[in-house]
Amino acid sequence: TKVKARRFALAGAAFFTVMLAIVPLVGAEVNGARRWIGLGAAQFQPSEFLKPLFVVSLAWLLSLKQQDRSLPVVPLS
């Protein structure tokens, strides 16, 4: 449902934002860039997971303007 998708997007965006913040501390260096977090034999870039979750979260935030015109959603976004 829509509510579950919104909650998942917000929770996922928050989680991967934190993961992105800790990349400089615990990230693995690949070709001179520290953008990856290693989990055993696998590595992933938190930014790649954050992008679609951020888009869904921002779209939901901007859609709140239709429900209540007094909300300052554009400056918040």
Coordinates of C-alpha atoms in Angstrom, one line a residue:
T1 CA 0.0 0.0 0.0
K2 CA 1.0 3.7 -0.2
V3 CA 1.5 4.0 3.5
K4 CA 3.9 1.1 3.6
A5 CA 5.8 2.4 0.6
R6 CA 6.2 5.9 2.3
R7 CA 7.3 4.4 5.6
F8 CA 9.8 2.1 3.8
A9 CA 11.1 5.0 1.7
L10 CA 11.6 7.3 4.8
A11 CA 13.2 4.6 6.9
G12 CA 15.4 3.5 4.0
A13 CA 16.4 7.0 3.2
A14 CA 17.3 7.6 6.9
F15 CA 19.3 4.4 7.1
F16 CA 21.3 4.9 3.9
T17 CA 21.9 8.6 4.9
V18 CA 23.6 7.3 8.0
M19 CA 25.5 4.7 6.0
L20 CA 26.6 7.4 3.6
A21 CA 27.9 9.5 6.6
I22 CA 30.0 6.6 7.9
V23 CA 31.6 5.7 4.5
P24 CA 34.6 7.9 5.1
L25 CA 35.2 6.1 8.5
V26 CA 34.7 2.5 7.6
G27 CA 34.5 2.5 3.8
A28 CA 36.7 0.4 1.6
E29 CA 39.0 2.2 -0.9
V30 CA 38.6 1.2 -4.5
N31 CA 40.7 2.8 -7.2
G32 CA 41.6 5.6 -4.9
A33 CA 38.0 6.5 -3.9
R34 CA 36.4 5.6 -0.6
R35 CA 32.8 5.1 -1.6
W36 CA 32.1 1.5 -0.8
I37 CA 31.1 -0.3 2.3
G38 CA 32.3 -3.9 2.5
L39 CA 30.3 -6.7 3.9
G40 CA 32.5 -9.8 3.7
A41 CA 33.0 -10.6 0.1
A42 CA 30.4 -8.1 -1.1
Q43 CA 30.6 -4.3 -1.3
F44 CA 27.9 -1.7 -2.0
Q45 CA 27.6 2.0 -2.4
P46 CA 25.0 3.5 0.0
S47 CA 24.5 6.4 -2.4
E48 CA 23.0 4.1 -5.1
F49 CA 20.3 2.9 -2.6
L50 CA 19.7 6.4 -1.3
K51 CA 18.8 7.9 -4.7
P52 CA 15.5 6.2 -5.4
L53 CA 14.4 6.3 -1.7
F54 CA 15.1 10.0 -1.6
V55 CA 13.1 10.6 -4.7
V56 CA 10.1 8.7 -3.3
S57 CA 10.4 10.5 0.1
L58 CA 10.7 13.9 -1.6
A59 CA 7.7 13.2 -3.9
W60 CA 5.6 12.3 -0.8
L61 CA 6.7 15.5 1.0
L62 CA 5.8 17.7 -2.0
S63 CA 2.4 15.9 -2.4
L64 CA 1.5 17.1 1.1
K65 CA 0.9 20.6 -0.3
Q66 CA -2.3 19.3 -1.9
Q67 CA -3.7 18.3 1.4
D68 CA -2.8 21.5 3.3
R69 CA -1.9 24.6 1.4
S70 CA -0.3 26.2 4.5
L71 CA 2.5 23.7 4.8
P72 CA 5.9 25.1 3.8
V73 CA 6.9 21.9 1.9
V74 CA 8.8 23.6 -0.9
P75 CA 11.3 25.4 1.4
L76 CA 11.6 22.2 3.4
S77 CA 12.4 20.2 0.3

